[in-house]
Short mmCIF file of C-alpha atoms and ligand atoms in Angstrom, two decimals:
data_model
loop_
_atom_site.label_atom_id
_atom_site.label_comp_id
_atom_site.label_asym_id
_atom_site.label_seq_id
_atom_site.Cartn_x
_atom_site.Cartn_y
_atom_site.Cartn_z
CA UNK I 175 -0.50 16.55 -13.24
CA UNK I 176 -0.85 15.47 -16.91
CA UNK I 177 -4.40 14.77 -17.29
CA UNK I 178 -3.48 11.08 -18.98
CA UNK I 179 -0.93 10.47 -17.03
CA UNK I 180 -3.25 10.90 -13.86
CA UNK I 181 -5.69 8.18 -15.60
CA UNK I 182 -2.67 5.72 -16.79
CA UNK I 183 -1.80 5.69 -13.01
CA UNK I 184 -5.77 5.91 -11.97
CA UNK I 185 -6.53 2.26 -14.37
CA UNK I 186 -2.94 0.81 -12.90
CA UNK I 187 -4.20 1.52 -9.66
CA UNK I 188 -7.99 -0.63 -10.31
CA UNK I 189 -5.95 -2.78 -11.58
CA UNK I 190 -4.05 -3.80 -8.67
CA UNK I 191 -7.12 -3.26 -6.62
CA UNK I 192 -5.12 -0.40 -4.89
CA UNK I 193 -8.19 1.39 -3.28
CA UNK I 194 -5.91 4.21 -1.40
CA UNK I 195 -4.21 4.86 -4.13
CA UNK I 196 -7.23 4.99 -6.40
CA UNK I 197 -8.98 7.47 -4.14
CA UNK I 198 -5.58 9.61 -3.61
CA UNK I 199 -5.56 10.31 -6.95
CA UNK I 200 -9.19 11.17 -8.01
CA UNK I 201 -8.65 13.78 -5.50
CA UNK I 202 -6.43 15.34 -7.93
CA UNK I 203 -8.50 15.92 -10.31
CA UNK I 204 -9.70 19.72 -10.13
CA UNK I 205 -13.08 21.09 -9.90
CA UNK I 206 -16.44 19.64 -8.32
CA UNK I 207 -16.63 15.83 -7.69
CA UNK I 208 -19.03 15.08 -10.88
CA UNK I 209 -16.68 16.16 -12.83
CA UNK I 210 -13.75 14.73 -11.17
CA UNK I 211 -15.70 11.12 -12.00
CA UNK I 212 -16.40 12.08 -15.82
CA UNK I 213 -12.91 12.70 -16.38
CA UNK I 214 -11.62 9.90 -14.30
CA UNK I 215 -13.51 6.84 -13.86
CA UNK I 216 -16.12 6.77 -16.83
CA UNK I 217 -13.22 6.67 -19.41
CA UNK I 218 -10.69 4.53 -17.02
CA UNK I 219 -13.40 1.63 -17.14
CA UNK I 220 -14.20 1.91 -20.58
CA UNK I 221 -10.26 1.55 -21.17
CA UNK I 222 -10.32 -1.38 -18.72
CA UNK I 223 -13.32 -2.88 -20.69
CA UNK I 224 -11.13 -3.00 -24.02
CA UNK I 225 -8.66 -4.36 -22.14
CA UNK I 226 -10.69 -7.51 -20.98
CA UNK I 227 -11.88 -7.59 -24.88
CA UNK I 228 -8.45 -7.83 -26.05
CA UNK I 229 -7.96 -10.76 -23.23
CA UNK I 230 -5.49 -9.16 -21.33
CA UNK I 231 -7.59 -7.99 -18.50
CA UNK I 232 -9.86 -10.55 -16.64
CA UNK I 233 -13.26 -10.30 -15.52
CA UNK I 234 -12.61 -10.64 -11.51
CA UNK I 235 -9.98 -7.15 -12.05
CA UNK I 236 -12.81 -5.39 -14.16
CA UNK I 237 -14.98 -6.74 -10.58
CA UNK I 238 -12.99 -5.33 -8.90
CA UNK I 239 -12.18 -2.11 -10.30
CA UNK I 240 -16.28 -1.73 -10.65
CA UNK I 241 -16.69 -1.62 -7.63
CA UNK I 242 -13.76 0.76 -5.89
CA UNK I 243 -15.23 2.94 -8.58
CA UNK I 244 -18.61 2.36 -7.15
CA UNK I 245 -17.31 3.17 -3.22
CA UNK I 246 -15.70 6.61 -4.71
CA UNK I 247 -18.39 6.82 -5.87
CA UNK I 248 -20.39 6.70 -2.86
CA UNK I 249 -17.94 8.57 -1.12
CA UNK I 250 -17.71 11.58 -3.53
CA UNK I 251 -21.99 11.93 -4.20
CA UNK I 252 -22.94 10.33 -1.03
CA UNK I 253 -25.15 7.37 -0.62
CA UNK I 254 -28.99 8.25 -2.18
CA UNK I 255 -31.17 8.03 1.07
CA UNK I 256 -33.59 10.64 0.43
CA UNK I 257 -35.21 8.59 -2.63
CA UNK I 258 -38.71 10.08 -3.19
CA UNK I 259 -40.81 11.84 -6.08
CA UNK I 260 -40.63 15.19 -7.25
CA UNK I 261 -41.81 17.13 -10.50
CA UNK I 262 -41.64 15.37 -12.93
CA UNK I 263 -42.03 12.22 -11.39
CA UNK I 264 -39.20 10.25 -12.39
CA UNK I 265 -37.88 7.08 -12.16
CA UNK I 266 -34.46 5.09 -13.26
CA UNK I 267 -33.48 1.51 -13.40
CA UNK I 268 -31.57 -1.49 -16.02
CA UNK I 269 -32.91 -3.99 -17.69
CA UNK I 270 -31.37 -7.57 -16.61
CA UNK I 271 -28.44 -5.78 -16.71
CA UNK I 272 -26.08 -5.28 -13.46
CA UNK I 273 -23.54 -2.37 -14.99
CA UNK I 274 -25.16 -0.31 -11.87
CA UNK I 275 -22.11 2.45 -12.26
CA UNK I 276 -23.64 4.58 -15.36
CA UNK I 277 -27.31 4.83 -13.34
CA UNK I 278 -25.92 5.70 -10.30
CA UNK I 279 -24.15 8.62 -11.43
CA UNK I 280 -26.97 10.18 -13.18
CA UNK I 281 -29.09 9.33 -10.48
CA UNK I 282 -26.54 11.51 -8.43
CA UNK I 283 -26.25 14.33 -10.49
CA UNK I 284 -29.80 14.84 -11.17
CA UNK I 285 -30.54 14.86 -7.63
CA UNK I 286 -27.64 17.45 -7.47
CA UNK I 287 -29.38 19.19 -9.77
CA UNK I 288 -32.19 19.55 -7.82
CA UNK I 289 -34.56 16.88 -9.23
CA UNK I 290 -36.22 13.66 -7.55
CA UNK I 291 -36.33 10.24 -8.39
CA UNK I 292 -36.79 6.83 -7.79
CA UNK I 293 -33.92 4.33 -8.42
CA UNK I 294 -35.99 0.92 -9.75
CA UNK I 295 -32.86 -0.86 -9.94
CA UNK I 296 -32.19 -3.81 -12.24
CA UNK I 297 -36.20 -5.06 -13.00
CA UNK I 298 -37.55 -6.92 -16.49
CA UNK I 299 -39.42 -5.38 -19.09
CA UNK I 300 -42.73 -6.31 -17.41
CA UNK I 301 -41.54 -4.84 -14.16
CA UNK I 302 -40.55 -1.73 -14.93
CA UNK I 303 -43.07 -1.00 -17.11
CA UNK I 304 -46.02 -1.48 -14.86
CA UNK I 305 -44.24 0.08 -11.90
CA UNK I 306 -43.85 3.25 -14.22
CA UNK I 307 -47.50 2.86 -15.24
CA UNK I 308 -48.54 2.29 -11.98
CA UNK I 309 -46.31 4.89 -9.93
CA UNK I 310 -47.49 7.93 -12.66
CA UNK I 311 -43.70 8.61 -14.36
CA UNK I 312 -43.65 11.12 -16.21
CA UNK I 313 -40.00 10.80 -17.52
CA UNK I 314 -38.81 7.46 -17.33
CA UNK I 315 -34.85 6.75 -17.30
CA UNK I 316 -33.28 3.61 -18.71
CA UNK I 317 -29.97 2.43 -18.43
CA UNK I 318 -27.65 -0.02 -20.98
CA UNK I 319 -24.63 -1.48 -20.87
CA UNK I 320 -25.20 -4.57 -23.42
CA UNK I 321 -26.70 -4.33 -26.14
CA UNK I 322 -29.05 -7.05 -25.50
CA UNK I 323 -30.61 -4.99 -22.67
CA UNK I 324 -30.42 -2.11 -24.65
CA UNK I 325 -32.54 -3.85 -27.61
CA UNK I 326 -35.38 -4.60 -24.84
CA UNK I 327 -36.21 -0.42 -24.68
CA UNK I 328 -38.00 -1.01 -27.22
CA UNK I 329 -40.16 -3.36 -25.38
CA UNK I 330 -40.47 -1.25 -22.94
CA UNK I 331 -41.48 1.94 -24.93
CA UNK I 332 -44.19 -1.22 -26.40
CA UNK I 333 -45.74 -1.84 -22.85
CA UNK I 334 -46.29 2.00 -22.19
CA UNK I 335 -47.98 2.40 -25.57
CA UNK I 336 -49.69 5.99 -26.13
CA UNK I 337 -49.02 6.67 -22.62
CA UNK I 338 -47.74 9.78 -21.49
CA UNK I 339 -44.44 8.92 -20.47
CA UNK I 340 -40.63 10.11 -21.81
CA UNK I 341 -38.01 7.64 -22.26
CA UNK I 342 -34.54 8.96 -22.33
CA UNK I 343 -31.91 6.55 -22.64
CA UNK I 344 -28.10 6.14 -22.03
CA UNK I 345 -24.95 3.86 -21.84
CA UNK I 346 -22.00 2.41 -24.15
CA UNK I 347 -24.52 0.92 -26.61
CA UNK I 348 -26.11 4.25 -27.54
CA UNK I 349 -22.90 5.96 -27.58
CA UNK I 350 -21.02 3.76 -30.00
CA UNK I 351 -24.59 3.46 -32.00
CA UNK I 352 -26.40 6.54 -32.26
CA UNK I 353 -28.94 5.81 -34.11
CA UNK I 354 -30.21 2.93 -31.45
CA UNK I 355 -31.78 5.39 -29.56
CA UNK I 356 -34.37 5.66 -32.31
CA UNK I 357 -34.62 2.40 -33.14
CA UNK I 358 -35.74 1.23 -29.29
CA UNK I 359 -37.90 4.59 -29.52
CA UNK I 360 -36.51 6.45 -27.11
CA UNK I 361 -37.64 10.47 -26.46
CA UNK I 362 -34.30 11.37 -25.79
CA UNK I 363 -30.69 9.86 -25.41
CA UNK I 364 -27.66 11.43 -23.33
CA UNK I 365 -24.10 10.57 -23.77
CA UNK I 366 -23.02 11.42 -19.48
CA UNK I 367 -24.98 12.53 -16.42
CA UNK I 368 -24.12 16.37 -16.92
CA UNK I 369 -25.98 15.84 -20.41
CA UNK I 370 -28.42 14.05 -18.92
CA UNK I 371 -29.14 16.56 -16.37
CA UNK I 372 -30.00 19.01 -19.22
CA UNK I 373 -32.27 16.65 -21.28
CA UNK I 374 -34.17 16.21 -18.14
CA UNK I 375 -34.52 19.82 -17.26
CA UNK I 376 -35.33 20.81 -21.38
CA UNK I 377 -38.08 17.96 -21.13
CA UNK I 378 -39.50 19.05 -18.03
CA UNK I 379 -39.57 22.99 -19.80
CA UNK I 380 -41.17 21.05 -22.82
CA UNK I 381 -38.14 21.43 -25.24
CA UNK I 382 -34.67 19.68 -25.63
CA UNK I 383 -31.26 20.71 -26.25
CA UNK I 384 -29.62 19.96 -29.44
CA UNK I 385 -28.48 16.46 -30.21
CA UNK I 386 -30.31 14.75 -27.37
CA UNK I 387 -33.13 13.98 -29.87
CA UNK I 388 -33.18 11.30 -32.01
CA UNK I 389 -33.92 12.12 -36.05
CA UNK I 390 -37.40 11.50 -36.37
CA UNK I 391 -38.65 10.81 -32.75
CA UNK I 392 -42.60 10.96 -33.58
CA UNK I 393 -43.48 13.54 -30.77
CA UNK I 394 -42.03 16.61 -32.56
C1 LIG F 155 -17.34 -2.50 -14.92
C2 LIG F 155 -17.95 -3.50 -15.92
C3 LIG F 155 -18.60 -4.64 -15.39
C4 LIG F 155 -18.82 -4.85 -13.90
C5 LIG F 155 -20.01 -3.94 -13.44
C6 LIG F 155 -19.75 -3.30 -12.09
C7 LIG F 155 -20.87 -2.33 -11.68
N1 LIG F 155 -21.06 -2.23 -10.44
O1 LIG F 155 -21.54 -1.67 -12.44
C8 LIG F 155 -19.16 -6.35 -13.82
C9 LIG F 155 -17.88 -7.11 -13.51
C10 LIG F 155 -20.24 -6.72 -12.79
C11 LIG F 155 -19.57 -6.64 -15.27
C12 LIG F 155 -20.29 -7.79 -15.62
C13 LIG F 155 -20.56 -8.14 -16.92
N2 LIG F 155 -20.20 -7.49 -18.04
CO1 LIG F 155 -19.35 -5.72 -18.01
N3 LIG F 155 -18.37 -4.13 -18.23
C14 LIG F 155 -17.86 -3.30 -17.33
C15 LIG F 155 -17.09 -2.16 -18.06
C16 LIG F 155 -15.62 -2.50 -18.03
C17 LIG F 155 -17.28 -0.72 -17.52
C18 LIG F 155 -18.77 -0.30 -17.38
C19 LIG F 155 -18.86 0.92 -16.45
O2 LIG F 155 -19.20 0.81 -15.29
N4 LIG F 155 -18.49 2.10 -17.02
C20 LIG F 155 -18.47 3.32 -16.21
C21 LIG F 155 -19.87 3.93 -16.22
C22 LIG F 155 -19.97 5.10 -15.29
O3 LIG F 155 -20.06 4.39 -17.57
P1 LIG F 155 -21.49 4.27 -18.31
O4 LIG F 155 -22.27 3.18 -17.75
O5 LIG F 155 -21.27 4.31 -19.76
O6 LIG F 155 -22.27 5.59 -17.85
C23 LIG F 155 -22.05 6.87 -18.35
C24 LIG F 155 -22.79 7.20 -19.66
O7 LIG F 155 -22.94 6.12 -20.54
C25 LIG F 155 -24.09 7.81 -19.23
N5 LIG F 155 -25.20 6.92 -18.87
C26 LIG F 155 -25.16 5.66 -18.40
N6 LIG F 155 -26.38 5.20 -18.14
C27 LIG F 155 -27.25 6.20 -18.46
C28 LIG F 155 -28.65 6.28 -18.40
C29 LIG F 155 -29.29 7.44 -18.83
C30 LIG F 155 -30.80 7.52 -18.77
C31 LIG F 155 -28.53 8.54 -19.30
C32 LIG F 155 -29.24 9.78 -19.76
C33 LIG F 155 -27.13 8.49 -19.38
C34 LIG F 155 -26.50 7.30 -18.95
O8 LIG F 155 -23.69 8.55 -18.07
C35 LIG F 155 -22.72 7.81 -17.33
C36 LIG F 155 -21.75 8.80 -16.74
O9 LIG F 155 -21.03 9.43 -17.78
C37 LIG F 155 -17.73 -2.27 -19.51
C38 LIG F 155 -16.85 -1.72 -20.64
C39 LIG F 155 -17.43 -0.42 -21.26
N7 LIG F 155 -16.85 -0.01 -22.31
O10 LIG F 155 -18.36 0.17 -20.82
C40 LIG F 155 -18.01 -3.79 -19.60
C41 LIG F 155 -19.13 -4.30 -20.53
C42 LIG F 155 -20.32 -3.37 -20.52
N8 LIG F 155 -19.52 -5.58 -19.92
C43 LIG F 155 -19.81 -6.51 -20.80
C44 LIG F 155 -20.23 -7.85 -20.49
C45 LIG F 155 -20.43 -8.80 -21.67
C46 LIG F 155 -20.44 -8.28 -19.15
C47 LIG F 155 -20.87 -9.70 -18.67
C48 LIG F 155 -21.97 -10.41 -19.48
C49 LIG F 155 -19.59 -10.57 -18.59
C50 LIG F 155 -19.81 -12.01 -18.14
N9 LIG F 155 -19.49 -12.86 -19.00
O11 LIG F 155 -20.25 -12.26 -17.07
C51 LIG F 155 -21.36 -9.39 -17.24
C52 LIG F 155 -22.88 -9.04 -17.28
C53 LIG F 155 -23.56 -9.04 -15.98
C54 LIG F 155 -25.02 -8.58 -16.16
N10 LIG F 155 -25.96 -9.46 -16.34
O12 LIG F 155 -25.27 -7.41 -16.18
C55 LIG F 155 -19.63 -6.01 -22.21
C56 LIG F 155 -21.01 -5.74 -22.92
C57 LIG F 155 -20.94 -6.18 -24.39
C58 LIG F 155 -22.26 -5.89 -25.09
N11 LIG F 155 -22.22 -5.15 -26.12
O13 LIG F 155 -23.32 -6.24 -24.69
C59 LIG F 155 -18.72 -4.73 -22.01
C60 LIG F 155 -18.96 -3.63 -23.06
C61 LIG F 155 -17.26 -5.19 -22.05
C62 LIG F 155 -16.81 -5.63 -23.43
N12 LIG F 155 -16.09 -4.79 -24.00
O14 LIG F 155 -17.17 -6.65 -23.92
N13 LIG F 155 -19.14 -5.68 -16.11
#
């Protein structure tokens, strides 16, 4: 099937909160499930998302289609259970911000990858910093969907001071804006979770791959 043709009838389906139908056809989409919800549901709710900024979509369908997206989700990469530490110690979590989708996905394929972590969930800047202070991270993941909660990185990367600790980054904001990655002083930024799977595994070897860094970051 016609790859946008599958997503045209994919968004129709969130749209009329047609689960079945929905999960009938991300099962069309070839190869393993990762990749099934990169090509399917990342850019179906960003297409949904212009929709509701051009007023023609409303906020209880984008609800909505969040969270079918979040049980295929589930369904495709399993629940994460087995949540526990592992070289590097790693952690994950939003700031104020409830766009949950983008976090658990990378969550998902890093463990799939073979790496551990802890999902903080949605905490403040004062929370998640001391928790990753206080639990030892060595690589610390934050998600962003708005830009506000993007702008409070910085913050963050402010708490932790001269302390050990990566900060790679991801989500709409630093995808339309790539130079905010530098500006909150992130380590690292990744545009999806198979990208962020290598920026975690470069980091951990002590390198990174190419345009994961932003110009400038200091620790060069
Ligand atoms: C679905 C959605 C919702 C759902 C969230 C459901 C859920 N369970 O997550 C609900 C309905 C709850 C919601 C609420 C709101 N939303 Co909303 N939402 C969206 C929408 C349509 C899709 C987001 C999504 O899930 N995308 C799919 C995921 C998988 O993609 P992703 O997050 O980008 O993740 C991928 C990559 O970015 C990357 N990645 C993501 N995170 C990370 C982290 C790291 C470390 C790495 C390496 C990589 C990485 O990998 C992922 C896989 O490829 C976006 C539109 C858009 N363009 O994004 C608006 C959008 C983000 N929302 C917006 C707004 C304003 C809101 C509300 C304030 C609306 C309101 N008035 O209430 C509330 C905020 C609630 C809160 N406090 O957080 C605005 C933000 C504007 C801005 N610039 O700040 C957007 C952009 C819509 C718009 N166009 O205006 N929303």
């Amino acid at each position: 099937m016609d790859p946008s043709a599958l997503r045209y009838d994919f968004e129709h389906a969130l749209l009329a909160m047609n689960r079945d139908e929905a999960r009938r056809l991300l099962a069309r989409v070839p190869g393993p499930p990762l990749a099934a919800i990169e090509a399917l549901i990342v850019p179906s709710l960003a297409r949904l998302g212009e929709g509701w900024e051009r007023g023609q979509i409303a906020l209880a369908q984008i609800y909505m289609g969040g969270r079918i997206c979040e049980e295929l989700v589930d369904t495709l990469l399993g629940s994460s259970q087995n949540e526990r530490y592992g070289r590097p110690r790693m952690a994950i979590a939003t700031i104020e911000d409830h766009h949950q989708l983008g976090k658990r996905i990378v969550s998902s394929a890093l463990r799939g990858s073979g790496f551990q972590l802890i999902d903080y969930g949605v905490g403040t800047v004062d929370s998640i910093a001391a928790r990753a202070v206080s639990d030892g991270i060595e690589i610390l993941l934050l998600s962003a969907l708005m830009l506000r909660s993007a702008l409070r990185i910085r913050d963050v990367r402010t708490r932790l001071a001269d302390r050990p600790i990566r900060v790679v980054v991801g989500g709409a904001p630093f995808i339309f804006d790539h130079a905010l990655s530098r500006e909150v002083g992130a380590d690292a930024m990744a545009t999806n979770a198979f990208h962020a799977v290598e920026v975690v595994r470069s980091l951990s070897q002590g390198s990174l791959p190419q345009g994961s860094l932003p110009q400038g970051a200091p620790w060069v």
